[in-house]
Coordinates of C-alpha atoms (C1' of nucleotides) in Angstrom, one line a residue:
Chain A
M1 CA -165.5 72.1 -36.1
Q2 CA -167.8 69.7 -34.3
T3 CA -167.9 71.7 -31.1
P4 CA -167.9 75.3 -31.9
I5 CA -164.7 77.2 -31.0
P6 CA -165.2 79.4 -27.9
D7 CA -165.5 83.1 -28.8
I8 CA -162.8 83.9 -26.3
V9 CA -160.4 81.8 -28.2
V10 CA -161.4 83.5 -31.5
S11 CA -160.8 86.9 -29.9
R12 CA -157.2 86.1 -29.3
L13 CA -156.4 84.9 -32.8
P14 CA -156.1 88.3 -34.4
V15 CA -153.6 89.3 -31.7
Y16 CA -151.5 86.2 -32.4
F17 CA -151.8 86.9 -36.1
Q18 CA -150.7 90.5 -35.9
T19 CA -147.8 89.7 -33.6
L20 CA -146.6 87.0 -35.9
Q21 CA -146.7 89.4 -38.8
T22 CA -144.6 91.8 -36.9
M23 CA -142.1 89.1 -36.0
Q24 CA -141.9 88.1 -39.7
A25 CA -141.4 91.7 -40.7
E26 CA -138.5 91.8 -38.3
G27 CA -136.9 88.8 -40.1
Q28 CA -137.7 86.1 -37.6
H29 CA -138.5 82.6 -39.0
T30 CA -139.6 80.5 -36.0
T31 CA -141.1 81.2 -32.6
S32 CA -142.4 79.2 -29.6
S33 CA -145.5 79.4 -27.5
K34 CA -143.3 80.6 -24.7
E35 CA -141.9 83.5 -26.7
L36 CA -145.2 84.6 -28.1
G37 CA -146.8 84.4 -24.7
E38 CA -144.1 86.6 -23.1
K39 CA -144.7 89.2 -25.8
L40 CA -148.4 89.2 -25.2
G41 CA -148.6 88.6 -21.5
I42 CA -150.4 85.3 -22.0
S43 CA -149.4 81.8 -20.8
A44 CA -147.6 79.5 -23.2
A45 CA -150.1 76.7 -22.4
Q46 CA -153.0 78.9 -23.4
I47 CA -151.5 79.7 -26.8
R48 CA -150.9 76.0 -27.5
K49 CA -154.4 75.1 -26.4
D50 CA -155.9 77.9 -28.6
L51 CA -154.0 76.9 -31.7
S52 CA -154.6 73.2 -31.1
Q53 CA -158.3 73.8 -31.5
F54 CA -157.6 74.3 -35.2
G55 CA -154.9 71.7 -35.9
E56 CA -151.3 70.8 -35.1
F57 CA -149.2 73.6 -36.4
G58 CA -146.1 73.3 -34.4
K59 CA -143.1 71.0 -34.3
Q60 CA -141.9 69.4 -31.1
G61 CA -138.6 70.8 -30.0
T62 CA -138.7 73.5 -32.6
G63 CA -141.8 75.5 -32.1
Y64 CA -143.8 77.2 -34.9
I65 CA -142.7 78.2 -38.3
I66 CA -143.9 81.8 -38.5
S67 CA -144.8 81.9 -42.2
F68 CA -146.7 78.7 -41.9
L69 CA -148.6 79.7 -38.8
I70 CA -149.5 83.1 -40.4
D71 CA -150.9 81.3 -43.4
Q72 CA -153.0 79.0 -41.2
L73 CA -154.4 81.9 -39.2
K74 CA -155.1 83.8 -42.4
T75 CA -157.3 81.0 -43.5
I76 CA -158.9 80.5 -40.1
L77 CA -159.8 84.2 -39.9
N78 CA -160.9 84.3 -43.5
M79 CA -158.3 86.9 -44.2
D80 CA -157.0 85.0 -47.3
H81 CA -159.0 87.5 -49.3
S82 CA -159.7 91.1 -48.6
W83 CA -163.0 92.5 -47.4
D84 CA -165.0 95.6 -48.4
V85 CA -166.2 97.8 -45.5
A86 CA -168.8 100.6 -45.3
V87 CA -168.4 103.5 -42.9
I88 CA -171.7 104.8 -41.6
G89 CA -171.4 108.4 -40.4
A90 CA -168.9 110.8 -41.7
G91 CA -168.4 112.8 -38.6
N92 CA -165.0 113.2 -37.0
L93 CA -164.6 109.5 -36.3
G94 CA -166.0 108.3 -39.6
K95 CA -163.8 110.7 -41.5
A96 CA -160.7 109.5 -39.6
I97 CA -161.5 105.9 -40.4
A98 CA -162.0 106.7 -44.0
H99 CA -158.7 108.5 -44.1
Y100 CA -156.8 105.9 -42.1
H101 CA -154.3 104.0 -44.2
G102 CA -153.9 101.1 -41.8
F103 CA -156.9 99.1 -43.1
A104 CA -156.0 98.4 -46.7
P105 CA -152.7 96.7 -46.0
Q106 CA -154.5 94.4 -43.6
G107 CA -157.1 93.5 -46.2
F108 CA -160.0 95.9 -45.4
N109 CA -161.0 98.3 -48.1
I110 CA -163.2 101.2 -47.2
K111 CA -165.6 101.1 -50.1
L112 CA -168.6 103.2 -49.0
V113 CA -169.1 106.2 -46.7
F114 CA -172.6 107.4 -45.7
D115 CA -173.9 110.4 -43.9
T116 CA -177.2 112.3 -43.5
S117 CA -175.9 115.9 -43.7
P118 CA -176.6 117.7 -47.1
D119 CA -173.3 119.6 -46.5
L120 CA -171.4 116.4 -46.6
I121 CA -173.2 114.3 -49.2
G122 CA -171.5 114.5 -52.5
T123 CA -168.2 115.8 -51.1
N124 CA -165.2 113.6 -51.1
I125 CA -163.0 112.0 -48.5
G126 CA -159.8 111.0 -50.3
D127 CA -161.3 109.4 -53.4
L128 CA -164.4 108.3 -51.7
N129 CA -167.7 110.1 -52.4
I130 CA -169.9 110.5 -49.3
L131 CA -173.3 109.0 -50.0
D132 CA -176.8 109.8 -48.8
I133 CA -177.8 107.5 -45.9
D134 CA -181.2 107.2 -47.5
E135 CA -179.5 105.2 -50.3
L136 CA -177.9 102.9 -47.7
I137 CA -179.8 99.7 -48.5
P138 CA -179.5 99.8 -52.4
C139 CA -175.9 100.9 -52.3
I140 CA -174.8 98.3 -49.9
K141 CA -176.7 95.6 -51.6
K142 CA -175.3 96.6 -55.0
A143 CA -171.7 96.7 -53.7
G144 CA -172.2 93.4 -51.8
V145 CA -170.5 94.9 -48.7
K146 CA -170.8 92.6 -45.7
I147 CA -169.1 94.7 -42.9
A148 CA -170.0 98.1 -41.5
M149 CA -168.4 100.4 -39.1
L150 CA -170.9 102.4 -37.2
T151 CA -169.9 106.0 -36.3
V152 CA -173.2 107.8 -36.2
P153 CA -174.6 109.8 -33.2
D154 CA -175.9 107.6 -30.4
A155 CA -179.5 108.6 -31.0
A156 CA -179.5 107.3 -34.6
A157 CA -177.5 104.1 -33.9
Q158 CA -180.3 101.6 -33.5
A159 CA -182.3 102.8 -36.5
V160 CA -179.3 102.8 -38.8
A161 CA -178.3 99.3 -37.5
D162 CA -181.7 98.0 -38.4
E163 CA -181.2 99.4 -41.9
L164 CA -177.9 97.7 -42.1
V165 CA -179.5 94.4 -41.3
K166 CA -182.0 94.9 -44.1
A167 CA -179.2 95.7 -46.4
G168 CA -177.7 92.3 -45.8
I169 CA -174.7 93.5 -43.6
E170 CA -173.3 90.6 -41.6
G171 CA -170.9 92.3 -39.3
I172 CA -171.1 95.6 -37.4
L173 CA -168.3 97.2 -35.5
N174 CA -170.2 99.6 -33.2
Y175 CA -168.4 102.7 -32.1
T176 CA -171.4 104.3 -30.5
S177 CA -172.2 103.9 -26.9
T178 CA -175.7 102.5 -27.7
P179 CA -176.0 98.7 -27.1
L180 CA -177.6 97.5 -30.3
N181 CA -180.5 95.0 -30.4
L182 CA -180.2 92.9 -33.5
P183 CA -180.9 89.3 -34.5
P184 CA -177.9 87.4 -33.2
R185 CA -177.7 84.7 -35.9
V186 CA -177.8 87.3 -38.7
V187 CA -175.3 89.9 -37.6
H188 CA -172.0 89.7 -35.8
L189 CA -171.6 92.6 -33.4
R190 CA -168.6 94.1 -31.8
H191 CA -168.9 97.0 -29.4
S192 CA -166.0 99.4 -29.3
D193 CA -167.2 102.5 -27.5
P194 CA -164.2 104.5 -26.3
V195 CA -166.0 106.0 -23.3
S196 CA -166.7 102.5 -21.9
Q197 CA -163.1 101.6 -22.3
L198 CA -161.9 104.7 -20.5
Q199 CA -164.4 104.0 -17.7
H200 CA -163.1 100.5 -17.4
M201 CA -159.6 102.0 -16.8
T202 CA -160.7 104.7 -14.4
Y203 CA -162.1 102.0 -12.1
Y204 CA -158.6 100.8 -11.5
I205 CA -156.8 104.1 -11.6
G206 CA -159.0 105.5 -8.9
K207 CA -158.3 102.5 -6.7
S208 CA -154.6 102.8 -6.7
K209 CA -154.6 106.5 -5.6
Chain B
M1 CA -162.8 94.9 -1.5
Q2 CA -161.3 91.9 0.3
T3 CA -161.3 89.7 -2.8
P4 CA -160.6 91.9 -5.8
I5 CA -163.5 92.2 -8.2
P6 CA -163.0 90.1 -11.3
D7 CA -162.0 92.3 -14.3
I8 CA -164.8 90.7 -16.4
V9 CA -167.3 92.2 -13.9
V10 CA -165.7 95.6 -14.1
S11 CA -165.8 95.5 -17.9
R12 CA -169.6 95.3 -17.8
L13 CA -170.1 98.2 -15.4
P14 CA -169.6 100.9 -18.0
V15 CA -172.2 99.3 -20.2
Y16 CA -174.7 99.2 -17.3
F17 CA -173.8 102.8 -16.5
Q18 CA -174.4 104.1 -19.9
T19 CA -177.6 102.2 -20.5
L20 CA -179.0 103.5 -17.2
Q21 CA -178.1 107.0 -18.3
T22 CA -180.0 106.6 -21.5
M23 CA -183.0 105.2 -19.6
Q24 CA -182.9 108.2 -17.3
A25 CA -182.7 110.6 -20.2
E26 CA -185.8 109.0 -21.5
G27 CA -187.6 109.8 -18.3
Q28 CA -187.6 106.4 -16.7
H29 CA -187.2 106.2 -12.9
T30 CA -186.9 102.5 -12.0
T31 CA -185.8 99.4 -13.7
S32 CA -185.1 95.7 -13.0
S33 CA -182.3 93.3 -13.6
K34 CA -184.7 91.6 -16.0
E35 CA -185.3 94.7 -18.1
L36 CA -181.7 95.8 -18.1
G37 CA -180.7 92.3 -19.1
E38 CA -183.0 92.1 -22.0
K39 CA -181.7 95.4 -23.3
L40 CA -178.2 94.2 -23.2
G41 CA -178.5 90.5 -24.0
I42 CA -177.2 89.6 -20.5
S43 CA -179.0 87.3 -18.0
A44 CA -180.8 89.0 -15.1
A45 CA -178.9 86.9 -12.6
Q46 CA -175.6 88.1 -13.9
I47 CA -176.5 91.7 -13.5
R48 CA -177.7 91.1 -10.0
K49 CA -174.5 89.2 -9.2
D50 CA -172.3 91.9 -10.7
L51 CA -174.0 94.7 -8.8
S52 CA -174.1 92.7 -5.5
Q53 CA -170.3 92.7 -5.6
F54 CA -170.4 96.3 -4.6
G55 CA -173.4 96.6 -2.3
E56 CA -177.2 96.1 -2.1
F57 CA -178.5 98.7 -4.5
G58 CA -182.0 97.2 -5.3
K59 CA -185.3 96.9 -3.5
Q60 CA -187.1 93.6 -3.5
G61 CA -190.2 93.7 -5.4
T62 CA -189.4 97.0 -6.9
G63 CA -186.1 96.7 -8.7
Y64 CA -183.5 99.5 -8.9
I65 CA -184.0 103.3 -8.7
I66 CA -182.1 104.5 -11.7
S67 CA -180.8 107.8 -10.3
F68 CA -179.5 106.0 -7.2
L69 CA -177.8 103.2 -9.2
I70 CA -176.2 105.7 -11.6
D71 CA -174.8 107.6 -8.6
Q72 CA -173.4 104.3 -7.1
L73 CA -171.8 103.3 -10.4
K74 CA -170.4 106.8 -10.8
T75 CA -168.5 106.4 -7.6
I76 CA -167.5 102.8 -8.3
L77 CA -166.1 103.8 -11.7
N78 CA -164.5 106.9 -10.2
M79 CA -166.5 109.0 -12.6
D80 CA -167.7 111.3 -9.8
H81 CA -165.1 113.7 -11.0
S82 CA -163.8 114.3 -14.5
W83 CA -160.5 113.1 -15.9
D84 CA -158.0 114.8 -18.1
V85 CA -156.8 112.9 -21.1
A86 CA -153.7 113.2 -23.4
V87 CA -153.9 112.1 -27.0
I88 CA -150.6 110.9 -28.4
G89 CA -150.4 111.1 -32.2
A90 CA -152.3 113.8 -34.2
G91 CA -152.8 111.7 -37.3
N92 CA -156.2 111.0 -38.6
L93 CA -157.4 109.1 -35.6
G94 CA -155.8 111.4 -33.0
K95 CA -157.4 114.4 -34.7
A96 CA -160.8 112.7 -34.8
I97 CA -160.5 112.0 -31.1
A98 CA -159.4 115.5 -30.3
H99 CA -162.4 116.9 -32.2
Y100 CA -164.9 114.4 -30.9
H101 CA -167.5 116.0 -28.7
G102 CA -168.7 112.8 -27.0
F103 CA -165.9 112.7 -24.3
A104 CA -166.5 115.9 -22.4
P105 CA -170.1 115.3 -21.4
Q106 CA -169.0 111.9 -20.0
G107 CA -166.3 113.5 -17.9
F108 CA -163.2 113.1 -20.1
N109 CA -161.4 116.3 -21.1
I110 CA -158.9 116.1 -23.9
K111 CA -156.2 118.3 -22.4
L112 CA -153.0 117.6 -24.4
V113 CA -152.3 116.5 -27.9
F114 CA -148.8 115.5 -29.1
D115 CA -147.2 114.7 -32.4
T116 CA -143.7 114.4 -33.9
S117 CA -144.4 116.2 -37.2
P118 CA -143.0 119.8 -37.4
D119 CA -145.9 120.5 -39.8
L120 CA -148.3 119.8 -37.0
I121 CA -146.5 121.0 -33.9
G122 CA -147.8 124.5 -33.0
T123 CA -150.9 124.2 -35.0
N124 CA -154.3 124.0 -33.4
I125 CA -157.1 121.3 -33.2
G126 CA -160.1 123.2 -32.0
D127 CA -158.6 125.2 -29.2
L128 CA -155.9 122.7 -28.4
N129 CA -152.3 123.4 -29.4
I130 CA -150.4 120.4 -30.8
L131 CA -147.3 119.9 -28.7
D132 CA -143.9 118.4 -29.5
I133 CA -143.7 114.8 -28.4
D134 CA -140.2 115.5 -27.2
E135 CA -141.9 117.6 -24.5
L136 CA -144.2 114.7 -23.5
I137 CA -142.7 113.9 -20.1
P138 CA -142.6 117.4 -18.7
C139 CA -145.9 118.5 -20.2
I140 CA -147.8 115.4 -18.8
K141 CA -146.2 115.7 -15.4
K142 CA -147.0 119.4 -15.2
A143 CA -150.6 118.9 -16.2
G144 CA -150.9 115.9 -14.0
V145 CA -152.7 113.9 -16.7
K146 CA -153.2 110.2 -15.8
I147 CA -154.8 108.8 -18.9
A148 CA -153.5 108.6 -22.5
M149 CA -155.0 107.5 -25.8
L150 CA -152.3 106.2 -28.1
T151 CA -152.8 106.8 -31.8
V152 CA -149.2 106.8 -33.1
P153 CA -147.9 104.6 -35.9
D154 CA -147.3 101.0 -34.8
A155 CA -143.6 101.3 -35.1
A156 CA -143.4 104.0 -32.5
A157 CA -146.0 102.6 -30.1
Q158 CA -143.7 100.8 -27.6
A159 CA -141.2 103.6 -27.4
V160 CA -143.9 106.2 -26.8
A161 CA -145.6 104.0 -24.3
D162 CA -142.4 103.7 -22.3
E163 CA -142.2 107.5 -22.3
L164 CA -145.8 107.7 -21.0
V165 CA -144.9 105.4 -18.1
K166 CA -141.9 107.7 -17.2
A167 CA -144.3 110.6 -17.3
G168 CA -146.5 109.0 -14.7
I169 CA -149.4 108.0 -16.9
E170 CA -151.6 105.3 -15.2
G171 CA -153.9 104.3 -18.0
I172 CA -153.3 103.8 -21.7
L173 CA -156.0 103.2 -24.3
N174 CA -154.0 101.6 -27.1
Y175 CA -155.4 102.1 -30.6
T176 CA -152.3 100.7 -32.3
S177 CA -152.0 97.1 -33.3
T178 CA -148.8 96.6 -31.3
P179 CA -149.3 94.7 -28.0
L180 CA -147.5 96.9 -25.4
N181 CA -145.1 95.5 -22.9
L182 CA -145.4 97.6 -19.7
P183 CA -145.2 97.1 -16.0
P184 CA -148.6 95.7 -15.1
R185 CA -148.9 97.2 -11.6
V186 CA -148.1 100.7 -12.8
V187 CA -150.2 101.1 -15.9
H188 CA -153.6 99.9 -16.9
L189 CA -153.8 98.9 -20.5
R190 CA -156.7 98.5 -22.9
H191 CA -156.1 97.3 -26.4
S192 CA -158.6 98.7 -29.0
D193 CA -157.1 98.0 -32.4
P194 CA -159.8 98.2 -35.0
V195 CA -158.1 95.7 -37.3
S196 CA -158.2 93.0 -34.6
Q197 CA -161.9 93.7 -34.1
L198 CA -162.7 93.4 -37.7
Q199 CA -160.7 90.1 -37.9
H200 CA -162.6 88.8 -35.0
M201 CA -165.8 89.4 -37.0
T202 CA -164.5 87.9 -40.3
Y203 CA -163.9 84.6 -38.5
Y204 CA -167.7 84.3 -38.1
I205 CA -168.8 85.9 -41.3
G206 CA -166.7 83.6 -43.4
K207 CA -168.1 80.6 -41.6
S208 CA -171.7 81.4 -42.3
K209 CA -171.2 81.7 -46.1
Chain C
dT1 C1' -132.5 68.4 -25.1
dT2 C1' -136.4 71.4 -26.4
dG3 C1' -141.1 72.5 -26.9
dT4 C1' -145.6 70.7 -28.7
dG5 C1' -150.3 68.8 -27.9
dT6 C1' -153.4 67.2 -24.4
dG7 C1' -155.9 64.7 -20.6
dA8 C1' -156.5 65.9 -15.8
dA9 C1' -156.8 69.3 -12.2
dT10 C1' -157.9 73.6 -10.9
dT11 C1' -159.7 78.0 -11.0
dC12 C1' -163.0 81.1 -12.6
dC13 C1' -167.6 82.5 -14.3
dT14 C1' -172.4 81.9 -15.0
dT15 C1' -176.8 80.1 -14.1
dC16 C1' -180.1 78.1 -11.0
dA17 C1' -183.4 78.3 -7.6
dC18 C1' -185.1 80.0 -3.6
dA19 C1' -185.4 82.6 1.0
dG20 C1' -186.8 86.8 2.3
dC21 C1' -188.1 91.6 2.0
dG22 C1' -191.1 95.4 0.5
Chain D
dC1 C1' -197.3 89.1 -5.3
dG2 C1' -192.5 90.8 -7.7
dC3 C1' -187.9 91.1 -7.7
dT4 C1' -183.5 91.3 -5.1
dG5 C1' -179.4 89.0 -3.2
dT6 C1' -177.0 84.8 -2.7
dG7 C1' -175.5 80.0 -1.6
dA8 C1' -175.1 75.9 -4.3
dA9 C1' -174.6 73.7 -8.8
dG10 C1' -173.1 73.6 -13.1
dG11 C1' -170.4 74.9 -16.9
dA12 C1' -166.2 77.2 -19.0
dA13 C1' -161.7 78.5 -19.3
dT14 C1' -157.0 78.3 -17.8
dT15 C1' -153.1 76.1 -16.0
dC16 C1' -150.6 71.9 -14.8
dA17 C1' -147.7 68.4 -15.9
dC18 C1' -146.2 64.9 -18.8
dA19 C1' -145.9 61.6 -22.9
dC20 C1' -143.8 62.0 -27.0
dA21 C1' -141.6 63.6 -31.3
dA22 C1' -137.8 66.1 -33.6

DNA sequence: TTGTGTGAATTCCTTCACAGCG
DNA sequence: CGCTGTGAAGGAATTCACACAA
């Protein structure tokens, strides 16, 4: 860890990790950089380079033992324990996230849900009680939650994000279309606005017409 | 368009586009690469380089006229007309997307929603009728929809994606964690799995502890 | 043999720095 | 002046190609 690992390498690890888990679930025991690469549309050399940043996980002539590589990636990604997550905004998207059953098996537990609307506060989503966003800071501090998913209306995004920082949140997955301005050493941000992603595609789709 | 524009440049355009729209909504008329860059945490030179790939949109000494630049980006991103979108999978996430009111104002109209479940087929989400996924190909062909958002369970993702290709879909926004294997010249793919994005963050959050 | 890990080569991306225009 | 657009420089990321281990 002398030279920090490039972020672009880190961004590929979850993809490797999930693909390996699928392979394992299908009963496979070993794989190679070539096979993984073909599945993912990535060159074999790149996969080897990426993994070699963290250690020597493969065996020459054989490839990688899937269960071992999964364990290594689990440690690298800090997924060897589960994480509590707060959902901020119980609109359509926030509700969907809170209901979604795909997080828990992957080690992410939705622990807190917040909203501003008096109609929603106090009501339940599954077994989660929707909390008043005014209580955001004490609730998050008390629960020790480090990760938030932000699904509030655009206009509120920056203000709520500032609150999250004060509450000690360390990672924000931003589903709004507002680019957040936050202290970069304190919070890790990821922007995941669906409209941007659709527009990225329409650029290419229009071209091919 | 002699040399194709790098994808990494294209990926930044929607962010510029949306930020400019926000500035415009706030009554601002001009901006500079410096100001935009500071808002987005991107260097001014990069913004100028990116935009210069498509033409000369600025005025020396003045900067950019926001309304003009928005129009240019609208054309570049093919957002000068609206797009119809199909949502495949009416589970929690699919329902949320279908209900979400942020797409239409940005030119994306949810036109079709599909699911497999007999309990859902025929019921309504807002004014949209949930269709049988067995009817996917004819319905999409008939409606001429080019973009799909994929929110089916992981296990079904590849098979449904293959159907989408047969139906003539040209862009898939993939919310499953399955990396899709599709003919690259035919379909434009974007992977947006929330679990991967959370794992990308946990890498860094763990480190700083 | 097969397939890893890795220096070297290459390609790609970003930043620099400045000419030139309004 | 102030700020764009852009060659040139510098830095990163990817691919190549091969030594070497199982």
